Coordinates of C-alpha atoms and ligand atoms in Angstrom, one line a residue:
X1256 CA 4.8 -14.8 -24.6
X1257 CA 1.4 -16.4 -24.5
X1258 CA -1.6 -15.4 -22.2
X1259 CA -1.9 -18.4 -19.5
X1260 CA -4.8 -17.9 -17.3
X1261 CA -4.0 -16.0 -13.8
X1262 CA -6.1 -16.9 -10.5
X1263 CA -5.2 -14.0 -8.2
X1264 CA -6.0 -14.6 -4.5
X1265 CA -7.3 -11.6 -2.5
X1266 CA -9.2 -8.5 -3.8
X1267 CA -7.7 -5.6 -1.7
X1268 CA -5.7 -3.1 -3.3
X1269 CA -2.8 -5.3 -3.8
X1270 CA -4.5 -8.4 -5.8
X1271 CA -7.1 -6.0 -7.2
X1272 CA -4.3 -3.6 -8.7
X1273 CA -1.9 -7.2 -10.1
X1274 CA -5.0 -8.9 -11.3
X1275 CA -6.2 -5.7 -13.2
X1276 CA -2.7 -5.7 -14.6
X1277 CA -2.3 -9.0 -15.9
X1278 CA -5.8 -8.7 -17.7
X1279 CA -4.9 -4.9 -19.2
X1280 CA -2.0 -7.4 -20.7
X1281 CA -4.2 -9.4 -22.0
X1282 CA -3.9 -12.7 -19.8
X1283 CA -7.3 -14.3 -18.5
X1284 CA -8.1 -13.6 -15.2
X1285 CA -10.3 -15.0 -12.2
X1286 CA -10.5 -13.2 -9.0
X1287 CA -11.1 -15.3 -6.2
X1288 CA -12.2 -12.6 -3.0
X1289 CA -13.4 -13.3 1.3
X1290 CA -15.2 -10.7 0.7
X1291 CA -16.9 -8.8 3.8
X1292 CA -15.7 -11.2 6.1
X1293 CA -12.2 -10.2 6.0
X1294 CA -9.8 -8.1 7.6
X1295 CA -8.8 -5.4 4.8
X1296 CA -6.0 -2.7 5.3
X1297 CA -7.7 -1.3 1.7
X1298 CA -10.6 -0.1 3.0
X1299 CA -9.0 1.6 6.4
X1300 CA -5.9 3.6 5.3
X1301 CA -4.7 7.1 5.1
X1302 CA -4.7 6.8 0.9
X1303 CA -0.8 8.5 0.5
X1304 CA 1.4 7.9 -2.5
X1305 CA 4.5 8.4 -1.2
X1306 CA 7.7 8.2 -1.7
X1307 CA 10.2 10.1 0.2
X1308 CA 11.8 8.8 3.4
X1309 CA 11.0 5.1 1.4
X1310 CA 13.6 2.6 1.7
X1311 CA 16.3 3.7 3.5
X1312 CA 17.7 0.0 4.3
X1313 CA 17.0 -1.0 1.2
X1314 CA 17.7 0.9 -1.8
X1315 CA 16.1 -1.2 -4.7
X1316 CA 12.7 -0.4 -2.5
X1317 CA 13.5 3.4 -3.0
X1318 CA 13.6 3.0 -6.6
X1319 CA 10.5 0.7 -6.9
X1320 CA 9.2 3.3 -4.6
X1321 CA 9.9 6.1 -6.6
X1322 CA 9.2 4.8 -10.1
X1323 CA 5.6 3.3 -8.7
X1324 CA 4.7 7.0 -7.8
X1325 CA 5.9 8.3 -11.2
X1326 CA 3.3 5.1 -12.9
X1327 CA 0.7 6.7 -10.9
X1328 CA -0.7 9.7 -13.2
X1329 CA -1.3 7.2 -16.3
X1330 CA -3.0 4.5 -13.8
X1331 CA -5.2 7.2 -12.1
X1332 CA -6.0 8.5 -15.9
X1333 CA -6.9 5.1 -18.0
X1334 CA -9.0 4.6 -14.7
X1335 CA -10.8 7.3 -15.7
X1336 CA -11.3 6.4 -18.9
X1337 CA -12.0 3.2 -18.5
X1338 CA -14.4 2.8 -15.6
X1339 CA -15.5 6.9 -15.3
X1340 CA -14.7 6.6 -11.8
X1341 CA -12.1 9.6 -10.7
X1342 CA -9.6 8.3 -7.9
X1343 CA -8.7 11.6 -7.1
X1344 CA -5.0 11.6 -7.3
X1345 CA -3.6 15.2 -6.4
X1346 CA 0.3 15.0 -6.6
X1347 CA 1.6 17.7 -6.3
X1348 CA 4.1 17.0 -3.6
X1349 CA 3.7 16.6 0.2
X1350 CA 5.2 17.5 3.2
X1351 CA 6.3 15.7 6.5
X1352 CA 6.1 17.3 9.4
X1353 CA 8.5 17.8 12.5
X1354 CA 8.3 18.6 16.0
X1355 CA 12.4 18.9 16.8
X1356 CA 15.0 20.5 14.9
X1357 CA 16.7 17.3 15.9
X1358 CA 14.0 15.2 14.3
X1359 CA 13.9 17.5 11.1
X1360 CA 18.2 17.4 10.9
X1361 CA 17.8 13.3 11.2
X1362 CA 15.2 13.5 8.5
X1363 CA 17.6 15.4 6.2
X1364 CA 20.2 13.1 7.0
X1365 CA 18.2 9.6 5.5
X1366 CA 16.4 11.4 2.8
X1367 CA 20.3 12.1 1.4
X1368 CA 21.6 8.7 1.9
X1369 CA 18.4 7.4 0.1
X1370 CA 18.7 10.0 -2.6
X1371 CA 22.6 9.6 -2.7
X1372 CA 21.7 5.8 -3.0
X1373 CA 19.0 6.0 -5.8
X1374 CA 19.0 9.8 -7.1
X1375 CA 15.8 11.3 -8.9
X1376 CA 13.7 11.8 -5.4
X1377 CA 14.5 15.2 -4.8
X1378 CA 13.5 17.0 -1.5
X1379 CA 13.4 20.1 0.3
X1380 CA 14.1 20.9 4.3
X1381 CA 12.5 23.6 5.4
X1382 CA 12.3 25.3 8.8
X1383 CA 9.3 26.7 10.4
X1384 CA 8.9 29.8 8.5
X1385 CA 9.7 28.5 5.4
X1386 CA 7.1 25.4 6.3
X1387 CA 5.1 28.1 7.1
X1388 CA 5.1 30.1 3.9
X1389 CA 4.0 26.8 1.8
X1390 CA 1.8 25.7 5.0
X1391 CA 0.4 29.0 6.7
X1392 CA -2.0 26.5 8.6
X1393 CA 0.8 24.9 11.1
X1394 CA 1.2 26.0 14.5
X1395 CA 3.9 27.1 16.7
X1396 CA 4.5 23.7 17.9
X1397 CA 5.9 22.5 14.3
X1398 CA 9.6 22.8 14.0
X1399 CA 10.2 22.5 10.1
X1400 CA 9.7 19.3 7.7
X1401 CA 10.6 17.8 3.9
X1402 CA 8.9 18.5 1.0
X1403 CA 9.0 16.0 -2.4
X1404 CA 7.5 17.2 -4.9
X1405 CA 6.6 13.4 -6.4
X1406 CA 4.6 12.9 -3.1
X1407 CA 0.4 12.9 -3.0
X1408 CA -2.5 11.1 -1.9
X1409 CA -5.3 9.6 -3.7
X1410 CA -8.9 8.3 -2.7
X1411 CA -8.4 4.5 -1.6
X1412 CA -11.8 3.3 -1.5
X1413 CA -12.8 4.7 -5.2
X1414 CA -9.3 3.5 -6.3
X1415 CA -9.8 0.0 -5.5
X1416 CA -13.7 0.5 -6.6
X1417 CA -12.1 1.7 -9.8
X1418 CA -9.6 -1.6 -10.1
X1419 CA -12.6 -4.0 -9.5
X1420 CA -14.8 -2.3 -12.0
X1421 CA -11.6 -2.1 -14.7
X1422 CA -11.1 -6.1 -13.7
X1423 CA -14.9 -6.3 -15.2
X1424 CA -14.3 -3.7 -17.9
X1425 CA -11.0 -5.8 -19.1
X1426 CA -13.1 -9.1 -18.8
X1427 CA -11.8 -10.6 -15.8
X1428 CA -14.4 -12.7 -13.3
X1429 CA -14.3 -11.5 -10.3
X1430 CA -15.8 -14.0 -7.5
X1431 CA -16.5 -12.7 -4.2
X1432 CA -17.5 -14.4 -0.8
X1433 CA -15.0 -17.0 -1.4
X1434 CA -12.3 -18.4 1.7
X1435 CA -9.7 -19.9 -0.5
X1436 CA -8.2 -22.9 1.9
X1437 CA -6.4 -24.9 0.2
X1438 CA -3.6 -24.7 -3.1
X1439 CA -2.4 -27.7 -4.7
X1440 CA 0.3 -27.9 -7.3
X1441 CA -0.3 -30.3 -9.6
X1442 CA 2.5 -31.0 -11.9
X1443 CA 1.2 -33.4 -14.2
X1444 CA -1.4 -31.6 -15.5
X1445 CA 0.7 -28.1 -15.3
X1446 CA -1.6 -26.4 -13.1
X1447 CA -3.0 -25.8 -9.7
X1448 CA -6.3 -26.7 -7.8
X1449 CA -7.4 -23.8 -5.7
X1450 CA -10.0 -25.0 -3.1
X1451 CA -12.4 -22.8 -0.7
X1452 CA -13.6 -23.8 2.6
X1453 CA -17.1 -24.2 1.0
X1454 CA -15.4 -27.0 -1.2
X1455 CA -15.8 -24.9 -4.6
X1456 CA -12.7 -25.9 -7.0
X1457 CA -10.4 -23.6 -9.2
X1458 CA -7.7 -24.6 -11.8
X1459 CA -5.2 -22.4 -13.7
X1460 CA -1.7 -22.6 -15.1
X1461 CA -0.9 -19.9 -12.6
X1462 CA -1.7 -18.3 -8.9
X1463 CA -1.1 -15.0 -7.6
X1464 CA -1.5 -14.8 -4.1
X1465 CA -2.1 -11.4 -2.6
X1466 CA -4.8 -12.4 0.4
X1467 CA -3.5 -10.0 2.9
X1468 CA -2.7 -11.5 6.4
X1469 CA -3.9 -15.1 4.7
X1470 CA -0.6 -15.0 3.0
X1471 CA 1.7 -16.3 5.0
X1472 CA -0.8 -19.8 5.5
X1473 CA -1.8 -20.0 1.5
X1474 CA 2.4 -19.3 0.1
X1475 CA 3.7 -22.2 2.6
X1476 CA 1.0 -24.7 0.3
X1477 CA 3.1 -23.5 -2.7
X1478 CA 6.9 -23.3 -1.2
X1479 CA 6.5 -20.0 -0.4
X1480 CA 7.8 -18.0 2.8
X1481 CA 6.0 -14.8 3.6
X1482 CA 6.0 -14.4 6.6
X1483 CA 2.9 -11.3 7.3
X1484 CA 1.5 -10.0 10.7
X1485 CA -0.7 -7.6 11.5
X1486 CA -0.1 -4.1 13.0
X1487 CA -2.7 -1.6 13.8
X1488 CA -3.4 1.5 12.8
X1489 CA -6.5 4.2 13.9
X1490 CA -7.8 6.8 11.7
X1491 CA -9.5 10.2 12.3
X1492 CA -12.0 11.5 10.1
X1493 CA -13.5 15.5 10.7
X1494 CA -16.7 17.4 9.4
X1495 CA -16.3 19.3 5.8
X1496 CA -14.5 21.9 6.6
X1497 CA -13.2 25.0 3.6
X1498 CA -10.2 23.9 2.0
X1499 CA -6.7 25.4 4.4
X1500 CA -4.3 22.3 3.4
X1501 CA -3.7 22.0 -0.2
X1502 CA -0.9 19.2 0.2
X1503 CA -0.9 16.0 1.9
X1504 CA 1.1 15.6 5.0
X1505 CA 1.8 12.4 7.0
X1506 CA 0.0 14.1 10.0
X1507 CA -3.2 15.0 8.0
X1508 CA -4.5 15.5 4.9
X1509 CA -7.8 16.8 3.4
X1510 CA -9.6 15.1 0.9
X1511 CA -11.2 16.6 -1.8
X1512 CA -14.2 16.3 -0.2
X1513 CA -13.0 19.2 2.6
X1514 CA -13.0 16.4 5.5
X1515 CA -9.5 16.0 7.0
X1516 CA -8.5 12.5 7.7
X1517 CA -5.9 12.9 11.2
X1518 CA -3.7 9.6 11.0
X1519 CA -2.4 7.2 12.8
X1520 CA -1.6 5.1 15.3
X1521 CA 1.1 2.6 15.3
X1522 CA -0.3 -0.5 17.8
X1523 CA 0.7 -4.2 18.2
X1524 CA -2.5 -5.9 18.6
X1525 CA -2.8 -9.0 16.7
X1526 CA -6.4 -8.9 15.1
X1527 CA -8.1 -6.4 17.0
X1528 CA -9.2 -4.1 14.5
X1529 CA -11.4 -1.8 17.1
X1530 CA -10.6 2.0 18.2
X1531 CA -9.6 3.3 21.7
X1532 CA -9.8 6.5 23.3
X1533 CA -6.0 6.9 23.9
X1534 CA -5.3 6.6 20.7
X1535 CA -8.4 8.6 19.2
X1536 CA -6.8 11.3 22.0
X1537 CA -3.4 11.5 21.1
X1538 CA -3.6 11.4 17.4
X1539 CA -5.9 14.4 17.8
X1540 CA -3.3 16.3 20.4
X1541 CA -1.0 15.4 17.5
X1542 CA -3.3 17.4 14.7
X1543 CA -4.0 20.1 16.6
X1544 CA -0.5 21.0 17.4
X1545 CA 0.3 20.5 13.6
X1546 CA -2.8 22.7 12.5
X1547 CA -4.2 24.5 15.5
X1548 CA -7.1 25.1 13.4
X1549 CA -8.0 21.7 13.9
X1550 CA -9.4 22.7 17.5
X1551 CA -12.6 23.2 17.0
X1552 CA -13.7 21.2 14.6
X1553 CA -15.7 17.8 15.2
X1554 CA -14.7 14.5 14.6
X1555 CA -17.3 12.5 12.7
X1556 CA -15.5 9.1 12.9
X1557 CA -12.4 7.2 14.1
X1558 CA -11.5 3.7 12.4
X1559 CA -9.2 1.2 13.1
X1560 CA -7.5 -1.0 10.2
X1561 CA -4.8 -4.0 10.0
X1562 CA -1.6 -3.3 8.4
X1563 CA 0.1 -6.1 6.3
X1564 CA 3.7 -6.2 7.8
X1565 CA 6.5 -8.1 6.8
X1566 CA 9.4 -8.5 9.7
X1567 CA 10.9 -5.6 7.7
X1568 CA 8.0 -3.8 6.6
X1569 CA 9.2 -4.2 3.1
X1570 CA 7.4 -6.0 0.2
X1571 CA 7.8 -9.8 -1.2
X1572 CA 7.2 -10.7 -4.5
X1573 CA 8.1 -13.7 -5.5
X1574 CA 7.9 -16.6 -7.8
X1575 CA 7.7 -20.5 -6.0
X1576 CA 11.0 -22.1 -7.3
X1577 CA 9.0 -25.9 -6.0
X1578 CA 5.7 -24.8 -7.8
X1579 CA 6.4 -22.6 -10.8
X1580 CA 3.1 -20.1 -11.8
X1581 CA 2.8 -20.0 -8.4
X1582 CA 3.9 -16.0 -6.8
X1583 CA 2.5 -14.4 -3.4
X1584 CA 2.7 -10.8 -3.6
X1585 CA 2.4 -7.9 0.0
X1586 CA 3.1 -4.7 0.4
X1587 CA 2.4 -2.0 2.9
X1588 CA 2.2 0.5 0.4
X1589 CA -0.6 -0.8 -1.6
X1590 CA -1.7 2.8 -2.5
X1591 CA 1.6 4.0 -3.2
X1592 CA 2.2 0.8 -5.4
X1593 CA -0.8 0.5 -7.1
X1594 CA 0.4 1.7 -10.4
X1595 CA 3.7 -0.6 -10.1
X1596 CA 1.4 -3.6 -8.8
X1597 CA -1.1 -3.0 -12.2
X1598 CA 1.5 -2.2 -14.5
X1599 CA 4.7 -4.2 -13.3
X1600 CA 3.9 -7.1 -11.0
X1601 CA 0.1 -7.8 -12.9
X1602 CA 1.9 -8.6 -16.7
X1603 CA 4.7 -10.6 -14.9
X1604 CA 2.9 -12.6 -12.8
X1605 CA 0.7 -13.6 -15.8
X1606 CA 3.5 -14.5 -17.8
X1607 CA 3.7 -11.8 -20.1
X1608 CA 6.8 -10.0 -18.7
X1609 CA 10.1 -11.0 -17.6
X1610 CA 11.2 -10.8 -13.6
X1611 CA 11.7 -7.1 -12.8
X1612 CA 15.4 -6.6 -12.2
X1613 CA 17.2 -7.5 -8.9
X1614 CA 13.4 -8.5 -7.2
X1615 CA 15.4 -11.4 -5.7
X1616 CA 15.8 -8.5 -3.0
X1617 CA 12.0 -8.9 -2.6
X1618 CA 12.0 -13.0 -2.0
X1619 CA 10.7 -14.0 1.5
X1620 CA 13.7 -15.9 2.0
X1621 CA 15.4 -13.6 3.4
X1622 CA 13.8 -13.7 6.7
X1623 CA 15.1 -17.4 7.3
X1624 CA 18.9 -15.6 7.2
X1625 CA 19.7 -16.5 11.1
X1626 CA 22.8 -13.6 10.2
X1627 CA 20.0 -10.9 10.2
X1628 CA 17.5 -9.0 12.1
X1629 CA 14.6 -7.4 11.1
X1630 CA 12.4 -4.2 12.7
X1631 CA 9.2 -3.0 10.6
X1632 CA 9.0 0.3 12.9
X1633 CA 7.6 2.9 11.0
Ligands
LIG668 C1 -4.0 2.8 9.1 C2 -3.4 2.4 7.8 C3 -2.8 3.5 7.0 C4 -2.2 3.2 5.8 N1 -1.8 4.2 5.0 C5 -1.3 4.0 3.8 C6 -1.0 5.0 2.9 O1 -1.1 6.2 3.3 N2 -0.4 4.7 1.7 C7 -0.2 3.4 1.3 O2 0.3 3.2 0.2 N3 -0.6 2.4 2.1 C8 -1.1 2.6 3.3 N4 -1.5 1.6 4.1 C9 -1.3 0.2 3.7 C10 -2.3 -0.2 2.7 O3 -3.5 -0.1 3.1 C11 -2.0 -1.7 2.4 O4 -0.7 -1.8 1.8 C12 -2.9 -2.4 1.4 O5 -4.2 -2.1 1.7 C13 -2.7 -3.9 1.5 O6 -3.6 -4.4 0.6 P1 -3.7 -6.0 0.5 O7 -4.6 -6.2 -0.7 O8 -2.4 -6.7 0.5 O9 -4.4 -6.4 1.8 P2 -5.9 -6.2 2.4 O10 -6.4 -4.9 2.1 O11 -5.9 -6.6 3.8 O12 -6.7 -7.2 1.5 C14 -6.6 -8.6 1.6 C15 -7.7 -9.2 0.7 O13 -7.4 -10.6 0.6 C16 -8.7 -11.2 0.8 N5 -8.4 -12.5 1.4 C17 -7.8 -12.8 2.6 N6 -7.7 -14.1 2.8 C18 -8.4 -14.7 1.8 C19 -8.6 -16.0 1.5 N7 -8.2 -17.0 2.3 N8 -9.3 -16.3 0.3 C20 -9.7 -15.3 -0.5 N9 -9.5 -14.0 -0.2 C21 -8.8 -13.7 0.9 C22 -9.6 -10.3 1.6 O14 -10.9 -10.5 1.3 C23 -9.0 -8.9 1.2 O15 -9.8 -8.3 0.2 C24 -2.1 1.8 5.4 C25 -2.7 0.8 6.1 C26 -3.3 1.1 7.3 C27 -3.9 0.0 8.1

């Protein structure tokens, strides 16, 4: 296959990770990026890669889910070695939490069907004392939870600092402060014209678009339905405090750094990225009756950031069928992906590997099914 030039649209972790992929494959590839302007779930989230309790309704995302996480040790290393800049990926497992033995028995029950469904994502349940052997930090209040042992967390800001500066290292031109506006197929001259709002003009044989909430306005220019809204989560951030969790947990997790990031909220409202103190309160409450510990510590900041949801909540990726070279790519997983998104979607969407098998599971299409409806509670 030859290397056709790429445009990739968006430079969060989901273009940053296909656009780094598609150049490590050799194709040539431009960057187009809003920049500080834009809304950006990358530099706001709780940096898991994670796997169990993935897909549930839709097997094929299990097993993208669980082969992404087993890409991630090679991605996080040839980072390394490439840009020097240490993402630090710890995956040793990680646990979920419960507060009900009914909650923990209905968690048992879905990660079997989902491991019955796709196999190789083995779990543990565990009740409290054997949560509390692994975890001797949870308190009284904790009923039990899962353990996978594929399951960890990474950095997400030096990740997608590491993606933009192995774009550069790979030769790709990265081009920030752009507002990319307008898409134009142009099939007489095999290509597209890619237009900002400032009036600046792009061409290439091919377009990726991964721009986040822009999405859904930029794919319908190119035949493409992806439909995207946003969904708020808030974030918790403490002092340094000695190391007492040495797994991630969907509750908290502490970085390498010894702060503990408390997560998250789960909030309906549209663009408004802000923080409130209900929410600040209650995912607090939440810590300190997972890790009691967690009492008297301070908080040093609280964040709120936009989640890319589909109706769903699971990923498209497709390819325009009206506008061939032209794909739209979103995910709420863009950490947990990343390795997938370089290594998978980044040489396909440039050409230089064939469709991923049964992806048409993935096509956007399937929200205009009238038969179906869609919830992307999480
Ligand atoms: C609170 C919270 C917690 C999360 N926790 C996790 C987690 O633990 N693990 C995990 O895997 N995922 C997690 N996520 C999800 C993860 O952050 C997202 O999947 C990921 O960041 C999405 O990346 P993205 O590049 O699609 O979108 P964004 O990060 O929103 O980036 C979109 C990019 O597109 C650019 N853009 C937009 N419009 C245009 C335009 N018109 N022209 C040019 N550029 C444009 C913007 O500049 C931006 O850089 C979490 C998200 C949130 C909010």
């Amino acid at each position: 296959m030859q290397a056709e030039e790429l445009i990739v649209v968006g430079g969060g972790l989901v273009g940053a990770a296909i656009a780094y992929g598609a150049a490590r494959a050799g194709a040539p590839v431009t960057l187009l990026d809003q920049g500080d302007i834009a809304h950006r779930a990358s530099r706001g989230n709780f940096g898991l890669v994670w796997v169990q309790s993935k897909g549930e309704k839709l097997p094929r995302y299990a097993r993208w889910s669980r082969d992404a996480v087993t890409l991630w040790p090679a991605l996080a290393k040839e980072l390394l070695d490439l840009t020097g800049v240490d993402v630090a990926l710890r995956q040793q497992g990680g646990f979920w939490i419960g507060f009900s033995d009914a909650e923990v028995q209905a968690r048992q029950v879905m990660l079997e069907k989902i491991n019955t469904a796709v196999g190789g994502i083995p779990y543990e349940i565990l009740d409290h004392a054997a949560l509390k052997a692994r975890l001797p930090a949870i308190g009284k209040g904790v009923a039990g939870g899962s353990f996978c042992p594929l399951d960890g967390d990474a950095n997400p800001l030096l990740l997608l600092h590491a993606l933009h500066a192995g774009l550069k290292a790979r030769g790709a031109r990265v081009i920030s402060s752009v507002d990319v506006t307008q898409i134009k197929h142009r099939p007489q001259s095999s290509d597209f014209e890619i237009t900002s709002q400032d009036g600046q003009r792009w061409h290439a044989p091919r377009v990726a678009l991964a721009a986040g909430l822009s999405n859904t306005t930029l794919a319908a220019q190119v035949g493409l339905h992806a439909p995207v809204s946003p969904n708020r989560g808030q974030v918790l951030i403490t002092e340094r405090l000695k190391p007492f969790l040495p797994y991630p947990t969907n509750k908290a997790r502490q970085t390498n750094e010894g702060s503990v990031q408390l997560g998250y909220s789960v909030e309906d409202v549209g663009l408004d990225d802000g923080t409130t103190v209900s929410a600040i309160e209650a995912i607090a409450k939440r810590a300190i009756t997972t890790f009691p510990i967690l009492g008297s510590v301070r908080l040093v900041r609280a964040w709120g950031a936009l989640r890319v949801l589909t109706p769903d909540g699971f990923p498209i990726y497709q390819e325009s069928a009206s506008c061939p070279g032209a794909f739209v790519a979103t995910s709420h997983s863009g950490v947990s992906l990343a390795a997938a998104h370089a290594h998978v979607i980044g040489p396909w969407m440039a050409g230089l590997a064939p469709t991923p098998d049964e992806f048409d599971y993935f096509a956007g299409e399937r929200f205009l099914d009238p038969t179906r409806s869609f919830s992307n509670a999480h």
